[in-house]
Short mmCIF file of C-alpha atoms (C1' of nucleotides) in Angstrom, two decimals:
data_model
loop_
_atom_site.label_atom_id
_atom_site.label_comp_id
_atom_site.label_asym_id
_atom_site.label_seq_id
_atom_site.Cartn_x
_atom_site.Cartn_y
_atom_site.Cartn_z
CA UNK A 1 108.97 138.36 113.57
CA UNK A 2 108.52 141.36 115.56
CA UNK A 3 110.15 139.84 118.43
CA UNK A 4 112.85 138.59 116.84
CA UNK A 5 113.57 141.74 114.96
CA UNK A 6 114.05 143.50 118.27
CA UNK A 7 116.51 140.30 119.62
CA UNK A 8 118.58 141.62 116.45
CA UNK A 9 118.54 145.32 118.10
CA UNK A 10 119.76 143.88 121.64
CA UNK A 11 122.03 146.43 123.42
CA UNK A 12 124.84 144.60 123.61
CA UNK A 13 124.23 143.43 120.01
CA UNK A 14 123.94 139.26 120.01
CA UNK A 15 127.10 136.92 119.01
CA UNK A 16 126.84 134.97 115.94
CA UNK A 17 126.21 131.80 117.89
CA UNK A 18 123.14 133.08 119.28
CA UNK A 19 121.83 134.03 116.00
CA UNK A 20 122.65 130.40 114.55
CA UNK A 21 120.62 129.09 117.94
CA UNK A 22 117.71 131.02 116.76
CA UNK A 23 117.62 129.83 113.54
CA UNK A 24 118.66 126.39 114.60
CA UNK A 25 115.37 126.26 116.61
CA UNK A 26 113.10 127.93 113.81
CA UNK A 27 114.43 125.63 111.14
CA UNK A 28 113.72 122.66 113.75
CA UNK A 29 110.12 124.17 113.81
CA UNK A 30 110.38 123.66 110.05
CA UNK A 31 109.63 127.31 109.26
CA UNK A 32 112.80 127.31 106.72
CA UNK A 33 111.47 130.38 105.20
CA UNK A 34 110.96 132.35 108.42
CA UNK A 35 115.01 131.21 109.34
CA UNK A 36 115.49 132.58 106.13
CA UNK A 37 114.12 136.21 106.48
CA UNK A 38 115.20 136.77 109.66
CA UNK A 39 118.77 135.86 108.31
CA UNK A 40 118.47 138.59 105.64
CA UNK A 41 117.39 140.82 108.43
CA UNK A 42 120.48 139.97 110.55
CA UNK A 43 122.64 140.20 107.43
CA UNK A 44 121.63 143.46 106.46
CA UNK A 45 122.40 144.70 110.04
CA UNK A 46 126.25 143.78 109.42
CA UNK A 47 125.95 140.40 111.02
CA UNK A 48 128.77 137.53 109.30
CA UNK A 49 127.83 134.25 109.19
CA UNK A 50 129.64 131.34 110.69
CA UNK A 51 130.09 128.03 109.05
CA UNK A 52 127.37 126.78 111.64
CA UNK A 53 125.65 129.87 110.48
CA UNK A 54 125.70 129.36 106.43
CA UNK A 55 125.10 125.25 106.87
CA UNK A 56 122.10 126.30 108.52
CA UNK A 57 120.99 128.65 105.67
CA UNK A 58 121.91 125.66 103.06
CA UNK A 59 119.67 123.44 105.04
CA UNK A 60 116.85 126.06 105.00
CA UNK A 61 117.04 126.60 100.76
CA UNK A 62 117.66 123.23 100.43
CA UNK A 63 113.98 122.38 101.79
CA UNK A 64 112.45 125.03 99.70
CA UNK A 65 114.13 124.16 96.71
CA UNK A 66 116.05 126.68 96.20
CA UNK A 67 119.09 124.39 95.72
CA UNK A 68 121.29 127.27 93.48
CA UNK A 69 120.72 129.96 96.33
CA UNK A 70 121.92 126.52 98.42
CA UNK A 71 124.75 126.26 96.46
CA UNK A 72 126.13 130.14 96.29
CA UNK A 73 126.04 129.48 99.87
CA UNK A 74 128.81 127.10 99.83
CA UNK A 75 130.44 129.18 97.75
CA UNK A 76 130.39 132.13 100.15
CA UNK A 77 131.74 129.63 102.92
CA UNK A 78 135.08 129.41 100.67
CA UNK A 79 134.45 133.26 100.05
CA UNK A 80 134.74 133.54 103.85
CA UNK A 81 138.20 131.68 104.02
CA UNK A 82 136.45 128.55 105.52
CA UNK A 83 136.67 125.38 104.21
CA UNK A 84 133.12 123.16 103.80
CA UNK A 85 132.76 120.62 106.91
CA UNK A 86 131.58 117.48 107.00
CA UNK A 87 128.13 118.30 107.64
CA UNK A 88 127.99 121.60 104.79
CA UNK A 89 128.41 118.09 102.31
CA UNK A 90 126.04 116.04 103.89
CA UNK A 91 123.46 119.15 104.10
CA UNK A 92 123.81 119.34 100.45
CA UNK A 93 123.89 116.08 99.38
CA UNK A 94 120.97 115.38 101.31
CA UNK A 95 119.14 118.74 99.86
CA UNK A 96 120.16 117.09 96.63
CA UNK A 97 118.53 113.84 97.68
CA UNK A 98 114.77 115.51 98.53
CA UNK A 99 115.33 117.38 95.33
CA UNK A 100 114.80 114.79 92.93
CA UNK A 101 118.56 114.76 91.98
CA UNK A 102 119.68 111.71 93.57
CA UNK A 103 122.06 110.94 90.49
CA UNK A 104 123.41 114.52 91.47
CA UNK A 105 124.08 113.68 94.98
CA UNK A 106 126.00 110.41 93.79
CA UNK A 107 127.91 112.04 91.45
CA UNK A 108 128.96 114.73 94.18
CA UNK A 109 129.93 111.94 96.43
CA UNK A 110 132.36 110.38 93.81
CA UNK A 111 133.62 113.88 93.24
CA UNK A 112 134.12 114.32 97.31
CA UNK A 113 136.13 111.28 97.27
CA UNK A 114 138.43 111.93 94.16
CA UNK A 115 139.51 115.27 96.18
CA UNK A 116 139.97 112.59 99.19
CA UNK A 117 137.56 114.19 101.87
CA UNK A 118 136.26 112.51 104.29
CA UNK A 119 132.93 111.32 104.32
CA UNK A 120 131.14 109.66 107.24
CA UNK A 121 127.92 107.50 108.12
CA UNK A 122 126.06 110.39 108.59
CA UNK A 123 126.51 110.59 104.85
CA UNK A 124 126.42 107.29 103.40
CA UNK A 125 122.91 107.23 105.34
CA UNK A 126 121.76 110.05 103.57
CA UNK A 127 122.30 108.29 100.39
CA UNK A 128 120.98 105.43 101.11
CA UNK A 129 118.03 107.19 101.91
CA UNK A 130 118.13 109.04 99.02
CA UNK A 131 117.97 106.04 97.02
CA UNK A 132 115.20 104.52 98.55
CA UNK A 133 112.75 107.25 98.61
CA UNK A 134 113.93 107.35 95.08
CA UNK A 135 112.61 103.92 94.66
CA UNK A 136 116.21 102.66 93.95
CA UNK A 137 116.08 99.83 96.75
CA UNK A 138 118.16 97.44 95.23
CA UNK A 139 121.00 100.30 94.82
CA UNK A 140 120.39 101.19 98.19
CA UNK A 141 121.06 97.59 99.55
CA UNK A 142 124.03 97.54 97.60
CA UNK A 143 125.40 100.42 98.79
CA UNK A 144 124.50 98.91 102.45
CA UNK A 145 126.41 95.86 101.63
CA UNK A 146 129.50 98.39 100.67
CA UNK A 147 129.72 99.83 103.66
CA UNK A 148 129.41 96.55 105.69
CA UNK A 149 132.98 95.90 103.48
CA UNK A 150 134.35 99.15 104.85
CA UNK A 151 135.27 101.07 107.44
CA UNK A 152 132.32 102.62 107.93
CA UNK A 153 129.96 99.92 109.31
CA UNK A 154 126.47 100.18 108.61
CA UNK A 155 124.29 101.32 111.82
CA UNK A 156 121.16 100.45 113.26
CA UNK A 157 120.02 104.28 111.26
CA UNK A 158 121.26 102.22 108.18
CA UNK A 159 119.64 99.19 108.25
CA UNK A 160 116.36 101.12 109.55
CA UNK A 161 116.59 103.05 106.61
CA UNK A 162 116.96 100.23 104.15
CA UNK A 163 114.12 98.59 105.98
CA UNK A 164 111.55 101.25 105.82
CA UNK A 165 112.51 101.33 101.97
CA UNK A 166 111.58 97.58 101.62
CA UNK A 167 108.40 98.01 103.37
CA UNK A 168 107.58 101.25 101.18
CA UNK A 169 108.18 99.15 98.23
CA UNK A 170 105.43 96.55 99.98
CA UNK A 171 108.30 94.03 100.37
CA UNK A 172 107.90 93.68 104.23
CA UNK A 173 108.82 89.66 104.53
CA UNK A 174 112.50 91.21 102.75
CA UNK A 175 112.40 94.11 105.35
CA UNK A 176 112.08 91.26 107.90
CA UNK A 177 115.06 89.24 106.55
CA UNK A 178 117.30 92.47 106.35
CA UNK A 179 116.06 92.22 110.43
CA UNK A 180 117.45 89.01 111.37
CA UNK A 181 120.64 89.97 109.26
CA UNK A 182 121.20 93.25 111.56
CA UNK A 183 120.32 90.85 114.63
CA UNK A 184 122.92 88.40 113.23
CA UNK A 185 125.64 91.07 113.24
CA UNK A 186 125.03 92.49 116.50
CA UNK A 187 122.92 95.12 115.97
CA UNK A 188 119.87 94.79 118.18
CA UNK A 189 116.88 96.57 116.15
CA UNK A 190 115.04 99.65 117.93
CA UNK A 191 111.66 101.21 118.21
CA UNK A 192 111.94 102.61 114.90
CA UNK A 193 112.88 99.63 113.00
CA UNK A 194 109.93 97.86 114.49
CA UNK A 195 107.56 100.85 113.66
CA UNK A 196 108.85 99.86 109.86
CA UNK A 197 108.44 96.38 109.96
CA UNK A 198 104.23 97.23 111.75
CA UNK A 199 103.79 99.98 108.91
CA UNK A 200 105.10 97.47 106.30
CA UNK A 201 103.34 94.43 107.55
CA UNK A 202 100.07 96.40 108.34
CA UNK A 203 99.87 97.80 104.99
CA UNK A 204 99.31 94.75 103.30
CA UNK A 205 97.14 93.45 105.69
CA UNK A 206 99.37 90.54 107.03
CA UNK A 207 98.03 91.21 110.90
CA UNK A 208 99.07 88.05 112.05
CA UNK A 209 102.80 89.21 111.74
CA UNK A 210 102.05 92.70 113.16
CA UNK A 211 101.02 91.15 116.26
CA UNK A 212 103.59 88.86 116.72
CA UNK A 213 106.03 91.93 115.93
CA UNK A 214 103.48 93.89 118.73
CA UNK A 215 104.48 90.69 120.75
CA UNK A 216 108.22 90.70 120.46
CA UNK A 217 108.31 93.99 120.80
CA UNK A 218 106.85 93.82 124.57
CA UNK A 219 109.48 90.88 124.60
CA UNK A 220 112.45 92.44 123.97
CA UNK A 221 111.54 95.38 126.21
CA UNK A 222 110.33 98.08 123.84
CA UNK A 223 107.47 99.71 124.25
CA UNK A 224 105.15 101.21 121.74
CA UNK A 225 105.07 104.52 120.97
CA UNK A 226 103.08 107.37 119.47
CA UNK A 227 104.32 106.48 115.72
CA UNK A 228 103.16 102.88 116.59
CA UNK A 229 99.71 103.65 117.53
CA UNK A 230 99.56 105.72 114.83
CA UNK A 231 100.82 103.57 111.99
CA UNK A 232 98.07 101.06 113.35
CA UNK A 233 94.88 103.57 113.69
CA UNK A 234 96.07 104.73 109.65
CA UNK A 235 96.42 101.13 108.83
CA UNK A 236 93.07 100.36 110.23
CA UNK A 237 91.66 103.07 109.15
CA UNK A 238 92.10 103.08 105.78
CA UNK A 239 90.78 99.49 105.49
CA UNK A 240 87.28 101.15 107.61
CA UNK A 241 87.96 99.10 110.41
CA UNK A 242 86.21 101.53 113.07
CA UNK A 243 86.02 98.75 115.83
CA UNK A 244 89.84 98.38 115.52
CA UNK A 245 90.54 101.73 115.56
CA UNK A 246 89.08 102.57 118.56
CA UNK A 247 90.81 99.27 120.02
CA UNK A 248 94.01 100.96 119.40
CA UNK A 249 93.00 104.01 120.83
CA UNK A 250 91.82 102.30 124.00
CA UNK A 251 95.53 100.41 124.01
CA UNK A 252 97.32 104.31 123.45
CA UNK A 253 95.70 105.07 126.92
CA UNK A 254 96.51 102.43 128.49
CA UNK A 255 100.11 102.91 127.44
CA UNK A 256 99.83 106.13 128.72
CA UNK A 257 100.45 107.49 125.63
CA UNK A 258 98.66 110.55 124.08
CA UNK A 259 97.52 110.96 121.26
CA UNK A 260 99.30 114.06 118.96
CA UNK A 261 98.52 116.12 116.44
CA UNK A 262 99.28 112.91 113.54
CA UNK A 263 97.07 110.95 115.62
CA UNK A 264 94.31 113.49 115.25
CA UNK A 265 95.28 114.17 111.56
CA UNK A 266 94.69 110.82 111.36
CA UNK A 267 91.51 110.06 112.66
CA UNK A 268 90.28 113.44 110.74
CA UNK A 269 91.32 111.72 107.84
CA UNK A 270 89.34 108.72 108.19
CA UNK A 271 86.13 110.38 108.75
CA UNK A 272 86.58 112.99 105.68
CA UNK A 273 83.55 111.43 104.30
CA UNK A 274 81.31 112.60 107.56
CA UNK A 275 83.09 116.26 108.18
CA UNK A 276 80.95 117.11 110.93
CA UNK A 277 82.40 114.25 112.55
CA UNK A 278 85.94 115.10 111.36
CA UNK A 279 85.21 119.39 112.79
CA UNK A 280 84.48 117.60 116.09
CA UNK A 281 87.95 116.18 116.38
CA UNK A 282 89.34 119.62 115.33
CA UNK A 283 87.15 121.10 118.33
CA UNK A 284 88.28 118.39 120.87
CA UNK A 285 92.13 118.58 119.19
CA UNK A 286 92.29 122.41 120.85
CA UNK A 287 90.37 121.68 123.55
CA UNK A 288 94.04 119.32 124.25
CA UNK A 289 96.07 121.88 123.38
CA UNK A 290 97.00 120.35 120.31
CA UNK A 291 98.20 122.73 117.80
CA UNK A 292 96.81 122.39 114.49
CA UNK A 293 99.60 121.60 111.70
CA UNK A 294 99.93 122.15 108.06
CA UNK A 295 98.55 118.59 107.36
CA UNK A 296 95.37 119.23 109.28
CA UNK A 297 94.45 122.30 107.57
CA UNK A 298 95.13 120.69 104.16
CA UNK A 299 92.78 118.06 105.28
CA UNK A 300 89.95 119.93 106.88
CA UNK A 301 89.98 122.36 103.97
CA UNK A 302 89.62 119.44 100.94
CA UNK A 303 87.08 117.77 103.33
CA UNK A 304 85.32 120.82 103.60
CA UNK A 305 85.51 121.90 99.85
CA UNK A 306 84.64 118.20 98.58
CA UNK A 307 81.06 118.40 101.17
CA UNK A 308 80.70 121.83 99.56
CA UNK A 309 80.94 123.60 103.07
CA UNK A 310 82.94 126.70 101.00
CA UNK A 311 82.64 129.80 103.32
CA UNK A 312 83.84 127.74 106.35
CA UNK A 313 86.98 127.22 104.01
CA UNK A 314 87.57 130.80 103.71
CA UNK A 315 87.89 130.77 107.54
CA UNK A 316 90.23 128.21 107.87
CA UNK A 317 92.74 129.28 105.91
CA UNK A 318 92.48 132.64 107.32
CA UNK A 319 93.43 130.64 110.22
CA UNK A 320 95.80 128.37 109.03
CA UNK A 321 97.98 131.73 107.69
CA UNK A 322 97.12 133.81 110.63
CA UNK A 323 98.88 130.64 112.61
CA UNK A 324 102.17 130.86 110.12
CA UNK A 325 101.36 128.55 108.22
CA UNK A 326 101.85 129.04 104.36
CA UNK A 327 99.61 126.95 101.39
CA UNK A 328 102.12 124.37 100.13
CA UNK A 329 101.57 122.66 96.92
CA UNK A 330 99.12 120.04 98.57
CA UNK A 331 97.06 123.16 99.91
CA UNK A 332 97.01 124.03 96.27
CA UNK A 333 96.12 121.25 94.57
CA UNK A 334 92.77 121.00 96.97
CA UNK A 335 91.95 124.26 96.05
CA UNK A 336 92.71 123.78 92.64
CA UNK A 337 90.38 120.44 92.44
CA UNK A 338 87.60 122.54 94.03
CA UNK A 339 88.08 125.22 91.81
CA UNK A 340 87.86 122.62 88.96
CA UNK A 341 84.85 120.47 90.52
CA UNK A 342 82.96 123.32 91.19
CA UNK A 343 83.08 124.75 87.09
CA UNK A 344 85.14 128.17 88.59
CA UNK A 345 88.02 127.48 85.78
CA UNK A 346 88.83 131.03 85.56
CA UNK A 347 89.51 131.09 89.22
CA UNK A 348 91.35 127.54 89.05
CA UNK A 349 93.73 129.00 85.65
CA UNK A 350 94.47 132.34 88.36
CA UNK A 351 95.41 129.95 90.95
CA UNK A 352 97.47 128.20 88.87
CA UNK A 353 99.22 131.39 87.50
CA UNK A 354 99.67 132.60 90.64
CA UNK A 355 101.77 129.01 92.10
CA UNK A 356 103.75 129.60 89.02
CA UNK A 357 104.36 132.95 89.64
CA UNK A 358 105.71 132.18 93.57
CA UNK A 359 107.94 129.49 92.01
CA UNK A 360 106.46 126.40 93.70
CA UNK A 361 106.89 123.49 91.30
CA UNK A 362 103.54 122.02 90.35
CA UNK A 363 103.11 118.49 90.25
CA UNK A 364 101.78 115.33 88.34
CA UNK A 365 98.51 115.46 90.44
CA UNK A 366 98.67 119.51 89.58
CA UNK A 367 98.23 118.83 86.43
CA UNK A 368 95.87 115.98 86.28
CA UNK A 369 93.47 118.69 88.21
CA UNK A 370 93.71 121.16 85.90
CA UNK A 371 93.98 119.17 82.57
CA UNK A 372 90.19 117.27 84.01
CA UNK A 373 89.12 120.72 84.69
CA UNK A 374 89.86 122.27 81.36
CA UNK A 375 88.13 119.17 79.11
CA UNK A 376 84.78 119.77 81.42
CA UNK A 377 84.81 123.20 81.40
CA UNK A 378 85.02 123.09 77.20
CA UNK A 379 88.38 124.16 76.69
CA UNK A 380 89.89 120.79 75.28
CA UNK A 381 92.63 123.01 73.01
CA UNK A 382 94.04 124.12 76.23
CA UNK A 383 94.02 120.96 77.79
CA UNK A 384 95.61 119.32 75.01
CA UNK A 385 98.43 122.12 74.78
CA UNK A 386 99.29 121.29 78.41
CA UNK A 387 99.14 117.51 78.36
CA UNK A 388 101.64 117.90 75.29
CA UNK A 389 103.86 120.02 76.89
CA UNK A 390 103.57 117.76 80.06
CA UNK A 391 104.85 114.31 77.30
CA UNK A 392 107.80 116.43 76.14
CA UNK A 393 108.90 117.31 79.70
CA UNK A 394 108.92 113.52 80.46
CA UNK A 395 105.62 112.96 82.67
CA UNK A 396 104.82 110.07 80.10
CA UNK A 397 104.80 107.13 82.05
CA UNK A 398 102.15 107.84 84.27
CA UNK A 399 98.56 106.06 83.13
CA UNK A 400 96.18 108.50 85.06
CA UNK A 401 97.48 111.53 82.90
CA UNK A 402 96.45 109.87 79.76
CA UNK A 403 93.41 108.26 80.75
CA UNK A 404 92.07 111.45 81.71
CA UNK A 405 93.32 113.24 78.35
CA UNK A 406 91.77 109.89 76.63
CA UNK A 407 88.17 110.63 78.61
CA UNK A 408 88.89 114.08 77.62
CA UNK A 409 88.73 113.30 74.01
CA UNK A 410 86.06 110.87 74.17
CA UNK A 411 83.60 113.29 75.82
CA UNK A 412 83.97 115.67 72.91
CA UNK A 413 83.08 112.53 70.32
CA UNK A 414 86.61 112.16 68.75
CA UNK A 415 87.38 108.58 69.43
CA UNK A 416 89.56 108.35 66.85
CA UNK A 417 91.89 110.91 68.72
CA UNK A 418 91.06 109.41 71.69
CA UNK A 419 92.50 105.76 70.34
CA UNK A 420 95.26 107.29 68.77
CA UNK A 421 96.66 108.21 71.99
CA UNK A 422 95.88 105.15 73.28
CA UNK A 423 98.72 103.92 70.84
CA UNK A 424 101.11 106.91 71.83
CA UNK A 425 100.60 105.81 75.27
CA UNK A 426 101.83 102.16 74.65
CA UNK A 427 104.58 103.81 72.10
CA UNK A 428 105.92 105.82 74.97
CA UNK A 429 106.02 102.74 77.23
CA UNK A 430 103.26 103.45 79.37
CA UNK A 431 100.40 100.52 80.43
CA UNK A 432 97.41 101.29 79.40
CA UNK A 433 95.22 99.88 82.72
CA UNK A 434 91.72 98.91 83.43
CA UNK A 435 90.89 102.42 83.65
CA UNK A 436 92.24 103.47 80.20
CA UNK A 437 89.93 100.71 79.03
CA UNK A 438 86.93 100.95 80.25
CA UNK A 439 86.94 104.82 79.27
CA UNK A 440 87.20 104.01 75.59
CA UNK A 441 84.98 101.20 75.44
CA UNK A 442 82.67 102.69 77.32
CA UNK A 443 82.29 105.84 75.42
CA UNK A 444 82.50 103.67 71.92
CA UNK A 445 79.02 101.55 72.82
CA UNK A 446 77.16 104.80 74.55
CA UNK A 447 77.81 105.94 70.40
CA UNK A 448 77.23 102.96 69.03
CA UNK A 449 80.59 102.52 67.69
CA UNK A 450 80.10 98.58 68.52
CA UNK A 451 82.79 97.38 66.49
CA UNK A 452 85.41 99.47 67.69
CA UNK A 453 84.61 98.69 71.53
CA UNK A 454 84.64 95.30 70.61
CA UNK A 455 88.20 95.00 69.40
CA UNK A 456 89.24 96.86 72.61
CA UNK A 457 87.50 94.21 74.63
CA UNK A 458 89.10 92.13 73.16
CA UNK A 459 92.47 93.74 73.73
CA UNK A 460 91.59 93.86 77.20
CA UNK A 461 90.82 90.50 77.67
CA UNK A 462 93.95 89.21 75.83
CA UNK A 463 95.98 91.88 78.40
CA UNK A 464 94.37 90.02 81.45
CA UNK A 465 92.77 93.80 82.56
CA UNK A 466 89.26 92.59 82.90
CA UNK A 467 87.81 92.14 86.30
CA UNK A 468 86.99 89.13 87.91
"C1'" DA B 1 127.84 125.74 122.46
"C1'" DT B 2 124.64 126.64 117.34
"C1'" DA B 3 124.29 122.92 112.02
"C1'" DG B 4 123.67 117.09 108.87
"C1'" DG B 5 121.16 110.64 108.81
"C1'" DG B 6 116.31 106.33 109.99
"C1'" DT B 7 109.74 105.64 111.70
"C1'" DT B 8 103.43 107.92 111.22
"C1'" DA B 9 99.24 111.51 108.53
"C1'" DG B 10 97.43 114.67 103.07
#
DNA sequence: ATAGGGTTAG
């Protein structure tokens, strides 16, 4: 910051459009809140945006969710005597898309075209990305099939989009279909709509059709690259297929490609379990000149406080902020859990206060942290006060929330609670799983409540939730 | 010239 303080001091002063370059490159670095201060430092020093300037700033609050301090800024591009570009609409729309409000960014479109401006693919891509993240595939392909009716014909960024979206949803053979359709209108698929296809096919453990994607791949002259390798070491990974892994690895080098930080993220991930293991690929990560993101220290630091290693934690994130890198809510929710695990609810309730206080937005696994911590640490009123509040805010289709609310109760001996939300849960239109099961009957035979367990057996059975 | 869209990891 120092440095850049003293580029705003620069005898002769810089232009404008060596400001926005600055930013431009922090905010490609992702640090939107550095862009952010240094703007307010510029601004203060009688610097006036540009349009450039003030999409760049929209970008930056739209990816900390700040999307009304996004939104004044559009007004002050009016304010200016500007008019909003192409790209100010798609920034926002898109900031409206990663915000949850995908309805929002819809309606906004509609609203662009009644004033007749022009929108272009850039745009309609961001939707359709919107809507898939959002889990609305089918309006996504819909609006896909729109635009092949148009003027503004669908792209090979479209149909990758759409694609990755089907193979999200675990509906790769579709993704594959939507492939030969793209193919069939003369739209030759790239690297990343074959890196799609891999993640979706690999995910569900249909290997066959990964290799013969791996295959015509090589065929049609593309090679793999670093996402590839590491879609395949997660993939094979997560299903504790060492031997693979490494047989991946060994291909990467023969490729000649290296591996990256996500590749060593990666790996770390897989070995949480043996952290010493895990450190060692940390060690040999800098040793490569590798810098260390976000997503490593988030991992190394809930390895580390789940193996109980908690002053080498302190350390880390001493490093991890010392390296620019702020806690985000994932960072949080480790430290939270250990908090939690470890019976330090006083601590966990101050952390929690203190997210709050920064405005960071917790989330659904927030809250299942704390409400499991507060039921073991004795303070089921609490527990149940948040858990309520979390129902009338609309978290109530989510099973995990309840069945931990439901063990909750149990633990404390009031089953009658406990099966009363069971009810609630089905009343609010949430399926009870296995889970939810097993809790109650479980804790109904431990107290000899045998014919109450038995009619939720029974239930169980007749809902096909029992276990092969 | 500087700014917006699709792929991997928690």
């Amino acid at each position: 910051m120092a440095a850049t303080t003293s580029f705003l001091h620069m005898r002769p002063p810089p232009s404008i459009f060596q400001i926005s370059k600055l930013l431009g490159s922090i905010v490609k670095k992702k640090h939107y809140a550095t862009a952010l201060s240094l703007w307010k430092r510029a601004h203060s020093s009688g610097f006036t945006p540009s349009t450039v300037t003030l999409n760049i700033l929209i970008n930056c609050y739209c990816r900390i969710g700040q999307m009304d301090f996004a939104f004044s800024m559009l007004g002050k591009i009016l304010k200016y005597g500007n008019q909003p570009d192409i790209i100010t609409l798609t920034t926002f729309m898109k900031g409206l898309c990663i915000n949850n409000m995908v309805g929002e960014a819809l309606d906004f479109h509609d609203y662009l075209l009644a004033k007749r401006f022009q929108l272009n693919e850039v745009s309609y891509n961001t939707l359709i990305n919107g809507l898939c993240k959002s889990g609305q595939i089918r309006a996504a392909i819909k609006l896909l099939n729109t635009m092949k009716r148009g003027v503004l014909k669908p792209s090979v960024v479209t149909y990758n989009t759409v694609i990755d979206g089907l193979c999200k949803y675990g509906l790769a053979n579709e993704a594959r279909d939507l492939c030969s359709e793209m193919i069939h209108e003369g739209i030759p698929p790239n690297i990343v709509t074959y890196n799609s296809l891999i993640y979706g096919f690999s995910s569900v453990g249909q290997w066959q059709e990964v290799i013969q994607l791996l295959n015509e791949m090589v065929l049609n002259d593309i090679n793999p690259d670093v996402y590839t390798f590491n879609i395949l070491v997660d993939a094979f990974g997560k299903e504790g297929r060492i031997t693979e892994v490494h047989a991946v690895l060994a291909m990467m080098m023969k490729c000649d490609k290296r591996p990256n930080v996500v590749t060593y993220n990666t790996l770390m991930d897989g070995k949480m379990r043996r952290v010493d293991e895990a450190l060692d690929l940390f060690k040999e990560m800098r040793c490569k000149n590798l810098i260390p993101d976000l997503v490593t220290y988030n991992s190394l630091i809930d390895g580390l406080c789940k193996s109980g290693r908690i002053s080498y934690v302190q350390d880390l994130i001493h490093e991890m902020l010392d390296n620019g890198y702020s806690p985000n809510l994932v960072t949080y929710n480790i430290l939270l859990d250990a908090f939690c695990k470890r019976q330090q609810l006083e601590e966990a309730i101050a952390l929690y206060k203190q997210v709050e206080g920064q405005g960071v937005q917790p989330n659904l696994h927030t809250y299942s942290i704390l409400i499991d911590g507060l039921c073991k640490g004795g303070r089921l009123g609490t527990a149940l006060k948040m858990f309520h509040n979390l129902l009338i805010n609309g978290y109530c289709q989510d099973a995990r929330i309840y069945n931990i609310m439901i063990n909750g109760l149990c633990a404390e001996g009031l089953f009658d609670d406990a099966i009363n939300l069971l009810s609630k849960m089905k009343e609010n239109g949430c399926f009870p799983d296995s889970v939810t099961y097993e809790t109650l009957i479980r804790a109904l035979l431990g107290k000899g409540e045998n014919e109450k367990g038995k009619k939720l057996l029974l239930e169980m059975v007749a809902r096909g939730l029992l276990k092969r």
